PDB file of C-alpha atoms in Angstrom:
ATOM      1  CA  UNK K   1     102.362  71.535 100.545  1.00 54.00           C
ATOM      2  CA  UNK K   2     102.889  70.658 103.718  1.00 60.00           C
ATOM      3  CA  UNK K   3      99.896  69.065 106.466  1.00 64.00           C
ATOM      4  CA  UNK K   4     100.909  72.504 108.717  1.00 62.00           C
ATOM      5  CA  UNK K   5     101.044  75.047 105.842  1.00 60.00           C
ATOM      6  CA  UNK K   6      97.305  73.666 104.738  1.00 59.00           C
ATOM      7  CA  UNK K   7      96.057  74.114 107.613  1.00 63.00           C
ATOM      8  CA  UNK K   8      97.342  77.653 108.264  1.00 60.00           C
ATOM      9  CA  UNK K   9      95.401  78.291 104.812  1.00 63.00           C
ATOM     10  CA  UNK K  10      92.869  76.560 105.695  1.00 64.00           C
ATOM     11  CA  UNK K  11      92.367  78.775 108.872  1.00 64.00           C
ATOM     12  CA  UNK K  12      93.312  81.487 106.962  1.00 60.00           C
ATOM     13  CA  UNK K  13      90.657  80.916 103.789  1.00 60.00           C
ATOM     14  CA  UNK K  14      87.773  80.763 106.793  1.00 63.00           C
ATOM     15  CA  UNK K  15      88.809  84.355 108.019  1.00 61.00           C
ATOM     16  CA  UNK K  16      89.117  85.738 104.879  1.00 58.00           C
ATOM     17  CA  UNK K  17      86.087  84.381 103.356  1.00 59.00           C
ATOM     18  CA  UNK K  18      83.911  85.922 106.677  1.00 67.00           C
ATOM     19  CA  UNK K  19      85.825  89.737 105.838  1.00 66.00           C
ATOM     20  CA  UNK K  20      84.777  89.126 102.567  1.00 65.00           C
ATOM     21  CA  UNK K  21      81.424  87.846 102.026  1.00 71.00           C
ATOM     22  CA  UNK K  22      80.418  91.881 101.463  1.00 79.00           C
ATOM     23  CA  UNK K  23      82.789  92.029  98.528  1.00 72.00           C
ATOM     24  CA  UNK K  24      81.151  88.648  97.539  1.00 82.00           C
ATOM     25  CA  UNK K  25      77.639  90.227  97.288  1.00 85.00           C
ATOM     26  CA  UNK K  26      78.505  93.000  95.829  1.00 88.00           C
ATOM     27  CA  UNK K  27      80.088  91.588  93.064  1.00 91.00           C
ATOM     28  CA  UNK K  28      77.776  88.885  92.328  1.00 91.00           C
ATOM     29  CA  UNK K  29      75.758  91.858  92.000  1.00 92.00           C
ATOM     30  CA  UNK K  30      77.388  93.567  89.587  1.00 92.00           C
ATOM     31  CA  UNK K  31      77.738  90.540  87.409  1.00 93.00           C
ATOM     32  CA  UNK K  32      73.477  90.952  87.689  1.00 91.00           C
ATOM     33  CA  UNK K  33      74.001  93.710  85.532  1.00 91.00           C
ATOM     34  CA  UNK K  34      74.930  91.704  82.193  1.00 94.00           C
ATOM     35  CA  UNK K  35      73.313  88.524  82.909  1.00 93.00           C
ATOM     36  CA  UNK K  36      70.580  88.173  80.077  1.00 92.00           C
ATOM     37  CA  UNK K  37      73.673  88.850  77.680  1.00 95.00           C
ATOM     38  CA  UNK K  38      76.295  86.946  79.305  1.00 95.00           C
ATOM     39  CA  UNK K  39      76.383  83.168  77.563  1.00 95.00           C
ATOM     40  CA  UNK K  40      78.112  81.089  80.693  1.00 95.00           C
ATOM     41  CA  UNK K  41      75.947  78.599  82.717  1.00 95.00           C
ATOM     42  CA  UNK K  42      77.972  78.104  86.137  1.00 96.00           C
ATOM     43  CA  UNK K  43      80.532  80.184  87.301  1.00 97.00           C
ATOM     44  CA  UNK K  44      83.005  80.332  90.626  1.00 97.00           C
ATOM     45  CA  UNK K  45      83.622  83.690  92.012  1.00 96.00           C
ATOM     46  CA  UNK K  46      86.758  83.942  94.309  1.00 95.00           C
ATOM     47  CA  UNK K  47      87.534  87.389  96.159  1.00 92.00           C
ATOM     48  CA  UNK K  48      90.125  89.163  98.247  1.00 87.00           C
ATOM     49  CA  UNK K  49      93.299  88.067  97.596  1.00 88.00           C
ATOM     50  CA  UNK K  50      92.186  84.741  95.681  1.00 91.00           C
ATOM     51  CA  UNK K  51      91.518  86.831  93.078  1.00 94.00           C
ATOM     52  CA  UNK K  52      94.678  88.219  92.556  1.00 94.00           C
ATOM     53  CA  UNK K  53      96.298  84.741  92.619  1.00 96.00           C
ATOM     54  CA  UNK K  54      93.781  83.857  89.652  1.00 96.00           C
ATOM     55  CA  UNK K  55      94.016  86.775  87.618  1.00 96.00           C
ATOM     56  CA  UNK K  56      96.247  85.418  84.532  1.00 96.00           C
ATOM     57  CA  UNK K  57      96.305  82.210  83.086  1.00 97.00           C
ATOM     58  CA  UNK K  58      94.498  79.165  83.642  1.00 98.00           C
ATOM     59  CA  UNK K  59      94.941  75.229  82.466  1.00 98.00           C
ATOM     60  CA  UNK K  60      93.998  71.848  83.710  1.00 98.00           C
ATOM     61  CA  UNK K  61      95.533  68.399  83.968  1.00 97.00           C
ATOM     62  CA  UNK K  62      91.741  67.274  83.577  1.00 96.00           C
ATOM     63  CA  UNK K  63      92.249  66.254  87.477  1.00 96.00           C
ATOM     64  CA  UNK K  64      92.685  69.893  89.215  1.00 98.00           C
ATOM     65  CA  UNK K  65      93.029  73.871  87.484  1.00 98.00           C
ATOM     66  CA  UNK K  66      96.475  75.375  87.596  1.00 98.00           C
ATOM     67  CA  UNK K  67      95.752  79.348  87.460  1.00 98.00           C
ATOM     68  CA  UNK K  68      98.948  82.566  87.581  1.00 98.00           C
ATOM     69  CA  UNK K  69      99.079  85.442  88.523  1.00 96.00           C
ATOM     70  CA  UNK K  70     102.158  88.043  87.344  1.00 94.00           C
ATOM     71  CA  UNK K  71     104.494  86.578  90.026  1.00 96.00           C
ATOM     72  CA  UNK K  72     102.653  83.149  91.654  1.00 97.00           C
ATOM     73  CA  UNK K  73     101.304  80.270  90.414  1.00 98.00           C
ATOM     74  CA  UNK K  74      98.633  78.025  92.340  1.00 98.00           C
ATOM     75  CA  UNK K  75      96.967  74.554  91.626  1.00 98.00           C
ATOM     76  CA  UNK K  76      93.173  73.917  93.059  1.00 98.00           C
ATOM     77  CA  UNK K  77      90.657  71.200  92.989  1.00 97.00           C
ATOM     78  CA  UNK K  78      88.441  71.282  90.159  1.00 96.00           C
ATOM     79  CA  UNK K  79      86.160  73.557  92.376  1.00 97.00           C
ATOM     80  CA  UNK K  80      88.961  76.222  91.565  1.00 97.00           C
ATOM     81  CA  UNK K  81      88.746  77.661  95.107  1.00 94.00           C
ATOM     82  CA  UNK K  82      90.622  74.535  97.038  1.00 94.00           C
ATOM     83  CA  UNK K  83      94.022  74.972  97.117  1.00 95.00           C
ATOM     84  CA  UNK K  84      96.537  71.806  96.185  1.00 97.00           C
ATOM     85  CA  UNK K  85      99.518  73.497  96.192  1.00 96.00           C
ATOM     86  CA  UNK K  86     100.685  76.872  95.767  1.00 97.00           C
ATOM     87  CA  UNK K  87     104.616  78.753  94.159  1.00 97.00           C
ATOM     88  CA  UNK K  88     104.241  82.203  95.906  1.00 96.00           C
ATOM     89  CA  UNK K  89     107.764  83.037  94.488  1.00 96.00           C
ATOM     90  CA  UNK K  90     107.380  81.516  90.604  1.00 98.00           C
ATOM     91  CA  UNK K  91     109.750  83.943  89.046  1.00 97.00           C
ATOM     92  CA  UNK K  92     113.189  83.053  89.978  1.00 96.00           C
ATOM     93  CA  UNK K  93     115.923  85.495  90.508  1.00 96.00           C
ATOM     94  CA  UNK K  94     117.889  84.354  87.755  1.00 96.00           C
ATOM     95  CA  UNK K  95     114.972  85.429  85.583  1.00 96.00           C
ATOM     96  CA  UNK K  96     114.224  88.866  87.770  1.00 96.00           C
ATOM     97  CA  UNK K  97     117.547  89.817  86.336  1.00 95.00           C
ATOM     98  CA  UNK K  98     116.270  89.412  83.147  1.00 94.00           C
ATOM     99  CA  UNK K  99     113.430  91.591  83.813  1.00 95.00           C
ATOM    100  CA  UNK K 100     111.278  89.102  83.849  1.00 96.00           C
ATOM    101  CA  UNK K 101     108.120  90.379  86.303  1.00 94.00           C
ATOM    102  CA  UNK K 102     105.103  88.668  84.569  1.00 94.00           C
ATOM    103  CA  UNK K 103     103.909  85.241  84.148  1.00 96.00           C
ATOM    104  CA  UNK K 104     100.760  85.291  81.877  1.00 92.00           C
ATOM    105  CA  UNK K 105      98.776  82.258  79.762  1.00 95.00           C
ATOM    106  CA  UNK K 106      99.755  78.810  80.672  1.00 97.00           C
ATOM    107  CA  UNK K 107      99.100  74.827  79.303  1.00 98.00           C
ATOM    108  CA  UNK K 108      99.443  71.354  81.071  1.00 98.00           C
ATOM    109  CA  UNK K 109     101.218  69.207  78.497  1.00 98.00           C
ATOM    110  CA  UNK K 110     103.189  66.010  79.772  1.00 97.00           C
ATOM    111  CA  UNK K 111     102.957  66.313  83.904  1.00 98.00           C
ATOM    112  CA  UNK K 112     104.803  70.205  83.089  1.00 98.00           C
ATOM    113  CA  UNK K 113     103.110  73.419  83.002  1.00 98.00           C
ATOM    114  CA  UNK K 114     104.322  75.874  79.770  1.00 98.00           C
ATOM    115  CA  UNK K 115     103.939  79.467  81.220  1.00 98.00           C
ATOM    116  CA  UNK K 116     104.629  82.819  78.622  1.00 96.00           C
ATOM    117  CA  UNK K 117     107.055  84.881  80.764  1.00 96.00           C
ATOM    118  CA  UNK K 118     107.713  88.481  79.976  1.00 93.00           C
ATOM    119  CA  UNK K 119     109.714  91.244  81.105  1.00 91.00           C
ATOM    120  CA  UNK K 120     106.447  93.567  80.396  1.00 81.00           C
ATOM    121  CA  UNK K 121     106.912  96.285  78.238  1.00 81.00           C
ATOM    122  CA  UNK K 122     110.579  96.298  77.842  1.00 87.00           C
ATOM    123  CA  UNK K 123     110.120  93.378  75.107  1.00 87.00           C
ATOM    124  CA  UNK K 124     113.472  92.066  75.387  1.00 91.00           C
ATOM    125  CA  UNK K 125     113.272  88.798  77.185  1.00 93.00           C
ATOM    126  CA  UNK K 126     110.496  86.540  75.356  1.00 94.00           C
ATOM    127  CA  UNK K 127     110.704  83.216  77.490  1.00 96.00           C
ATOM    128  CA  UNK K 128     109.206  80.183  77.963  1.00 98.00           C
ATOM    129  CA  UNK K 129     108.939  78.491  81.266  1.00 98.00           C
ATOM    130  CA  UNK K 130     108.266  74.950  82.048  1.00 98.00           C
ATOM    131  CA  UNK K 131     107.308  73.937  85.906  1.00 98.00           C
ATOM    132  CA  UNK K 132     106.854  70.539  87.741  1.00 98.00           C
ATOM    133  CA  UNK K 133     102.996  70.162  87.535  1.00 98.00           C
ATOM    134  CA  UNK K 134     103.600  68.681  91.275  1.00 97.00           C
ATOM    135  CA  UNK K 135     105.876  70.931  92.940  1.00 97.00           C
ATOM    136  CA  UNK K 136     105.325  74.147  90.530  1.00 98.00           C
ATOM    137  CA  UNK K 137     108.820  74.953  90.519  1.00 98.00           C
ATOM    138  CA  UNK K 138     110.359  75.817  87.678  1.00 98.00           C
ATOM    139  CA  UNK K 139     112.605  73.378  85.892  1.00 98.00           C
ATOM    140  CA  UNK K 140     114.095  75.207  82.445  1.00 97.00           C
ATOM    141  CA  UNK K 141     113.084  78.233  80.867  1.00 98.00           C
ATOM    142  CA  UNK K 142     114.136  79.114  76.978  1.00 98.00           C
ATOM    143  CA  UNK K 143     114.844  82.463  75.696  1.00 97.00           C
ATOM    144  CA  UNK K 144     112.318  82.944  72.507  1.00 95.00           C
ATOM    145  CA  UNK K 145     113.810  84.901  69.968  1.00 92.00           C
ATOM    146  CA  UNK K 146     112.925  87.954  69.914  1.00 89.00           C
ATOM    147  CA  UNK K 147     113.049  88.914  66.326  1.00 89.00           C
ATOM    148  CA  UNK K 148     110.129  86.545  65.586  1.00 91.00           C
ATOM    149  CA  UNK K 149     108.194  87.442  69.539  1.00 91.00           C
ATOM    150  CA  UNK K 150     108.524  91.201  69.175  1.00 87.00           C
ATOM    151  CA  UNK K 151     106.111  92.028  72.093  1.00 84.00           C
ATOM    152  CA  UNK K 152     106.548  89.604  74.529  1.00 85.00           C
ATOM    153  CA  UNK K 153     104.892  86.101  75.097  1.00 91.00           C
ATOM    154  CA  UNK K 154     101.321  86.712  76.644  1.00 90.00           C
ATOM    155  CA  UNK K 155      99.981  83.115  75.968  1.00 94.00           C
ATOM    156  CA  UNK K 156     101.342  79.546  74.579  1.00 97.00           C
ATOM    157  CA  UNK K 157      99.218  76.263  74.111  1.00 97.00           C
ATOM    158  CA  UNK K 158     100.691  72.905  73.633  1.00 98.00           C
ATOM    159  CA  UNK K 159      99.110  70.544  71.070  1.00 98.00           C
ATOM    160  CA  UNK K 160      99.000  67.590  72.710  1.00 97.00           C
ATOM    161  CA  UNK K 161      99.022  65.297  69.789  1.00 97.00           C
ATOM    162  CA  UNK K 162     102.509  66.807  68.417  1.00 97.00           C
ATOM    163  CA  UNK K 163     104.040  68.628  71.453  1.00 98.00           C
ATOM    164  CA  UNK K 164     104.554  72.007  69.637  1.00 98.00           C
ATOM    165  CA  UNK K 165     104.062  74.579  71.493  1.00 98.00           C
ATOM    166  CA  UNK K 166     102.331  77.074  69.922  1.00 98.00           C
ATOM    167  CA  UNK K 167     102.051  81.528  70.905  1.00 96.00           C
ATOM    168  CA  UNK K 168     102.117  85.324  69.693  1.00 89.00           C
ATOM    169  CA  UNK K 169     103.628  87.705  70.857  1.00 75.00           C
ATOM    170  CA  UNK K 170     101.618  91.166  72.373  1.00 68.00           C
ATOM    171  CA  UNK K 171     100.392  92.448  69.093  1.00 74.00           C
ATOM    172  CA  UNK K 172      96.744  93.453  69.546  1.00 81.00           C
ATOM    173  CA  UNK K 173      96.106  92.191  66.028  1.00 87.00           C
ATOM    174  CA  UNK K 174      98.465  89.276  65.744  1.00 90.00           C
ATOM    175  CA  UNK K 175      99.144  88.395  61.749  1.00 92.00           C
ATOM    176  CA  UNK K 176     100.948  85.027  62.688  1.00 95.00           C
ATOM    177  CA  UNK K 177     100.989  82.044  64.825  1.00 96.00           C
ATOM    178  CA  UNK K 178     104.147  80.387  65.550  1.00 97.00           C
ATOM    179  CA  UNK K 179     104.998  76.877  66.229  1.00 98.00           C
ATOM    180  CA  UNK K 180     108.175  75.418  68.864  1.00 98.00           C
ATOM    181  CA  UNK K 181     109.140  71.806  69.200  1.00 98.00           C
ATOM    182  CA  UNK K 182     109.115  71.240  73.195  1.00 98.00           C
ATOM    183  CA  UNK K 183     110.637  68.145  72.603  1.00 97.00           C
ATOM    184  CA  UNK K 184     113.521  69.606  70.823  1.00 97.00           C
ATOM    185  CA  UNK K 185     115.018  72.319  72.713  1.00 97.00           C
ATOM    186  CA  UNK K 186     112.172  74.910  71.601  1.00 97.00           C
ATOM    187  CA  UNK K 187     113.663  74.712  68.388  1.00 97.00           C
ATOM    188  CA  UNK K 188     111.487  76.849  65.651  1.00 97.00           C
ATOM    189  CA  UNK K 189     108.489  74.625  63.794  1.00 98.00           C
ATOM    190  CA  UNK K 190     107.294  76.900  61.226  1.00 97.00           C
ATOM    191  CA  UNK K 191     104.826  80.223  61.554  1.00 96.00           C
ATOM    192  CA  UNK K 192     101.379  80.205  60.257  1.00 97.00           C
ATOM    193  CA  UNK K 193      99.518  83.348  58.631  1.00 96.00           C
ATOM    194  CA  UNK K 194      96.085  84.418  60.319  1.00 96.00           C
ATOM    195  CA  UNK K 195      93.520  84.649  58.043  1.00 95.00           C
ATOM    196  CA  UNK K 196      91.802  87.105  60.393  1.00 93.00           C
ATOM    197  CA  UNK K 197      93.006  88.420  63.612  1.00 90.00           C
ATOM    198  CA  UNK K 198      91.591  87.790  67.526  1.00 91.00           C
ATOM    199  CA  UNK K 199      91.805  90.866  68.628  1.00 91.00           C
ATOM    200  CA  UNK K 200      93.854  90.809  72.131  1.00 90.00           C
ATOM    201  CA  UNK K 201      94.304  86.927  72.864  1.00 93.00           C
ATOM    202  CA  UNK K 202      95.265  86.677  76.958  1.00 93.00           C
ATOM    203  CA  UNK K 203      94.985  82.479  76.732  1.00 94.00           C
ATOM    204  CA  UNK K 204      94.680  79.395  74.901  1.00 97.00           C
ATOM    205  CA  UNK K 205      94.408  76.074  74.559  1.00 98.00           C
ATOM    206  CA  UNK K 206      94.108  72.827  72.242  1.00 97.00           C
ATOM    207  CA  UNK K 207      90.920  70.873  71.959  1.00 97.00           C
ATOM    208  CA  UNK K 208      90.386  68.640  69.267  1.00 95.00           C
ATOM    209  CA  UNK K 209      92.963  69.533  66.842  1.00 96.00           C
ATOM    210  CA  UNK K 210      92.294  73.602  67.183  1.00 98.00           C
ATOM    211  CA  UNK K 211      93.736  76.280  69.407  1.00 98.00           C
ATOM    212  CA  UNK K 212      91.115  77.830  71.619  1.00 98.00           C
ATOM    213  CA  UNK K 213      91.902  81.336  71.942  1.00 97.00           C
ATOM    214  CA  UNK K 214      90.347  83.429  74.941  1.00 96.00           C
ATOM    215  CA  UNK K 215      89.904  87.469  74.081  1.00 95.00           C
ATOM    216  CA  UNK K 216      89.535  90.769  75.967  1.00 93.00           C
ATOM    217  CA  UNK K 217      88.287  92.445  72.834  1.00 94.00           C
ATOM    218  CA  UNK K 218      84.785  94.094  73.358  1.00 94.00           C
ATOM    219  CA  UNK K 219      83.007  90.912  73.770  1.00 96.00           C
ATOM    220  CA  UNK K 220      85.728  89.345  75.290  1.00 96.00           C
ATOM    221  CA  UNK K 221      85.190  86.436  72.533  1.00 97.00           C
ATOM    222  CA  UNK K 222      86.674  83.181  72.231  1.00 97.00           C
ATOM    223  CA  UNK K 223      87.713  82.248  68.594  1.00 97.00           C
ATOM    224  CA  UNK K 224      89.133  79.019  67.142  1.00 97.00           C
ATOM    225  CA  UNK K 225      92.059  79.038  65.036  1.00 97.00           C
ATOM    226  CA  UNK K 226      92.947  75.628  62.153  1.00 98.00           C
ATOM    227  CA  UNK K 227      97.048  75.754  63.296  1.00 97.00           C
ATOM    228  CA  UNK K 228      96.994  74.414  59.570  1.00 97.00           C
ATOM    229  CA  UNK K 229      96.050  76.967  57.220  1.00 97.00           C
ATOM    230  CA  UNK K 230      95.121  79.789  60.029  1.00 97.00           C
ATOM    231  CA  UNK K 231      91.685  79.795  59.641  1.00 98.00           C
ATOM    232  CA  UNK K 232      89.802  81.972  62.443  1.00 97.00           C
ATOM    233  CA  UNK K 233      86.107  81.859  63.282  1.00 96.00           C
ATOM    234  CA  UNK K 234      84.379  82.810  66.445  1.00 97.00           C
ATOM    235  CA  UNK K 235      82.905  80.468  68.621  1.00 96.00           C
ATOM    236  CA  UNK K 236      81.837  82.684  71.502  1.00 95.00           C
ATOM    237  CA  UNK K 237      81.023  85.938  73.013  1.00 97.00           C
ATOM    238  CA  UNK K 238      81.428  86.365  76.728  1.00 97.00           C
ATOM    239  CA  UNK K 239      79.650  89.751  77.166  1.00 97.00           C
ATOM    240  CA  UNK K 240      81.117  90.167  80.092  1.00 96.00           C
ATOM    241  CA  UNK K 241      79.829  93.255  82.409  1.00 95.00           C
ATOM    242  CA  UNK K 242      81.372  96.667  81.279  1.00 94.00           C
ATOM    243  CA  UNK K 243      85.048  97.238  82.687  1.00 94.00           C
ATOM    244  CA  UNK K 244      85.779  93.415  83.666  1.00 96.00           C
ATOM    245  CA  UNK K 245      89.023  91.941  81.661  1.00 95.00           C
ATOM    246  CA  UNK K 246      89.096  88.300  79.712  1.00 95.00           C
ATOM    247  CA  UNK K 247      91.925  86.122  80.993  1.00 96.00           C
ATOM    248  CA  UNK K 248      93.459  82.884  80.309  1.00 95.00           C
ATOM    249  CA  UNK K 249      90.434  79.630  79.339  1.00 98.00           C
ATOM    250  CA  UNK K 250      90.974  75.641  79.295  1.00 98.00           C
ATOM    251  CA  UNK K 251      88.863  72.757  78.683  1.00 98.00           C
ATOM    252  CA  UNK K 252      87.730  70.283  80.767  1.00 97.00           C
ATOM    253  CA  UNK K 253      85.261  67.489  80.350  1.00 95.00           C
ATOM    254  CA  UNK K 254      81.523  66.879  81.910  1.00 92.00           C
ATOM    255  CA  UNK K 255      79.284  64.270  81.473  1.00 89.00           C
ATOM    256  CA  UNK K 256      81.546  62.884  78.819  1.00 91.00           C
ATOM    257  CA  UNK K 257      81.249  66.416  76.904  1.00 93.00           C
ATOM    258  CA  UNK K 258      84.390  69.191  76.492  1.00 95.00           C
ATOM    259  CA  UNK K 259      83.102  72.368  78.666  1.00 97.00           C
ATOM    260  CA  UNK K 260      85.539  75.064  78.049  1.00 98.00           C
ATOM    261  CA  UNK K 261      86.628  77.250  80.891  1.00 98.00           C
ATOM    262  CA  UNK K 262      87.593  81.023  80.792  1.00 98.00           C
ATOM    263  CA  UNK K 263      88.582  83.564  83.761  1.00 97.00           C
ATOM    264  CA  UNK K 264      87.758  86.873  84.106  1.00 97.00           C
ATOM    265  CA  UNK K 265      88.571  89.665  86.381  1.00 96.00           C
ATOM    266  CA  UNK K 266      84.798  91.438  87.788  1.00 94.00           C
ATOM    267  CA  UNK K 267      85.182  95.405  86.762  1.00 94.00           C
ATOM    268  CA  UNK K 268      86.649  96.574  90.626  1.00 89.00           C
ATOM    269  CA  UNK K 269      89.349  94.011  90.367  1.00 90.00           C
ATOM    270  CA  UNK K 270      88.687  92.821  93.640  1.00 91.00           C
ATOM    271  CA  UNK K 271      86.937  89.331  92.090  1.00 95.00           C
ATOM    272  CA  UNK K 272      87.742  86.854  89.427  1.00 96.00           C
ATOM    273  CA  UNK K 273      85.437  84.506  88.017  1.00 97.00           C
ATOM    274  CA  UNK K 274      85.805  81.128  86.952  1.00 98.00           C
ATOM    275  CA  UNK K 275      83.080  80.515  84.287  1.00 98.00           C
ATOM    276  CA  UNK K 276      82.153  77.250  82.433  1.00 98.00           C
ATOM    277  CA  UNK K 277      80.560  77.299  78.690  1.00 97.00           C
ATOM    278  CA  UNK K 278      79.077  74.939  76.320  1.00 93.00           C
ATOM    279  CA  UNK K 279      80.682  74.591  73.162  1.00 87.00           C
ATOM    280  CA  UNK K 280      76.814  72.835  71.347  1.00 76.00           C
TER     281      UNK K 280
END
């Protein structure tokens, strides 16, 4: 981003934060409302517009957060409110042709980000997109097949240790987990059985040797799943305040311990926040 176009935002951010610290209050408010249930311990809340811009998925190169919305995709400091850079336009027209109007759950593997696209609820187009983690333009997309992703592509992870890339497709129960080699043209891995189904997974991510799976079910939980024999077990509930929606989660680390980080949007839309949880 250029030294003029930051400081047009950062002008910008200053006016729009003064319009709207009301919408600030009155969603912190709000959140009031399921506090003694809720199980975060710090949490960001971004308004107006911001919101909108972090209102899908979210991952991290452990430096800064990298968060999408159905069309952009941004990158922030680790506060998740400064902006690094920012891809207004993510969705290429190539792709538009396609269908594809949706960018949903993302994950930093190897200086690229791995974004789910979908051309939502047509279900023809499953594809994976893989952007510059510098410039966040995209660099090669693959078409999934769509026999195996029947529903589109709402989240992938990348194991770090193996490079598969891992995803469902839309199913609110998914009964499989299916594995991609990214260093191999996407080629098919192998598909792994779910012993017991998240119910609605919007994100996920790898952390030491399991995929972290972020829910809007009606705790909006986060589960673990083994990628070896598909073994499922909760490891959170979010209790978020009535009408708010889970979105995408990552993990950074604190104080030499993995905190894992999950979005949501507040119940009038007009917030997201960014909220950190102990996994002890």
């Amino acid at each position: 981003m250029s030294a003029f176009s930051l400081a047009i935002n950062k002008i910008l951010s200053v006016i729009f934060a003064i319009i709207l610290i009301p919408f600030s209050v009155l969603t912190q408010g709000i959140d009031l409302i399921s506090e003694e249930k809720r199980t975060d311990y710090a949490k960001t809340n971004v308004v107006g517009i911001g919101a909108y811009f972090r209102s899908q998925g979210l991952t991290t190169d452990g430096e800064t957060f990298y968060f999408s919305s159905k069309t952009t995709l941004i990158r922030t400091e680790k506060d998740a409110k400064t902006l690094v850079n920012a891809n207004y336009f993510a969705i290429p027209d190539e792709l538009k042709e396609l269908g594809i109007k949706h960018i949903g759950g993302l994950s930093y593997y190897n200086g690229k980000i791995y974004a789910g696209l979908e051309d939502s609820k047509v279900w023809d187009y499953p594809i994976v997109g893989i952007f510059d983690a510098e410039t966040l333009e995209l660099e090669k997309y693959f078409i999934m097949d769509a026999e195996k992703i029947t529903r589109g592509l709402p989240w992938v992870c990348v194991d770090p240790e193996t490079g598969y890339l891992w995803c469902t497709d839309h199913s609110k129960n998914p009964t499989v987990i299916l594995a991609y080699d990214t260093a191999n043209e996407m080629n098919f891995v192998k598909e792994v059985a779910l012993q017991s189904s998240p119910y609605a997974i919007q994100g996920a991510e790898f952390h030491d040797g399991f995929i972290y799976t972020a829910t809007n079910d009606d705790t909006q939980a986060v589960y673990k799943i083994n990628p070896d024999n598909g073994a499922t077990e909760k490891v959170l509930d979010r209790n978020l305040t009535s009408g708010s929606e889970g979105e995408g989660m990552t993990f950074i680390t604190k104080d030499g311990k993995a905190v894992l980080v999950a979005m949501d949007m507040g119940p009038l839309f007009v917030n997201a926040f960014v909220r950190e949880y102990n996994l002890d």
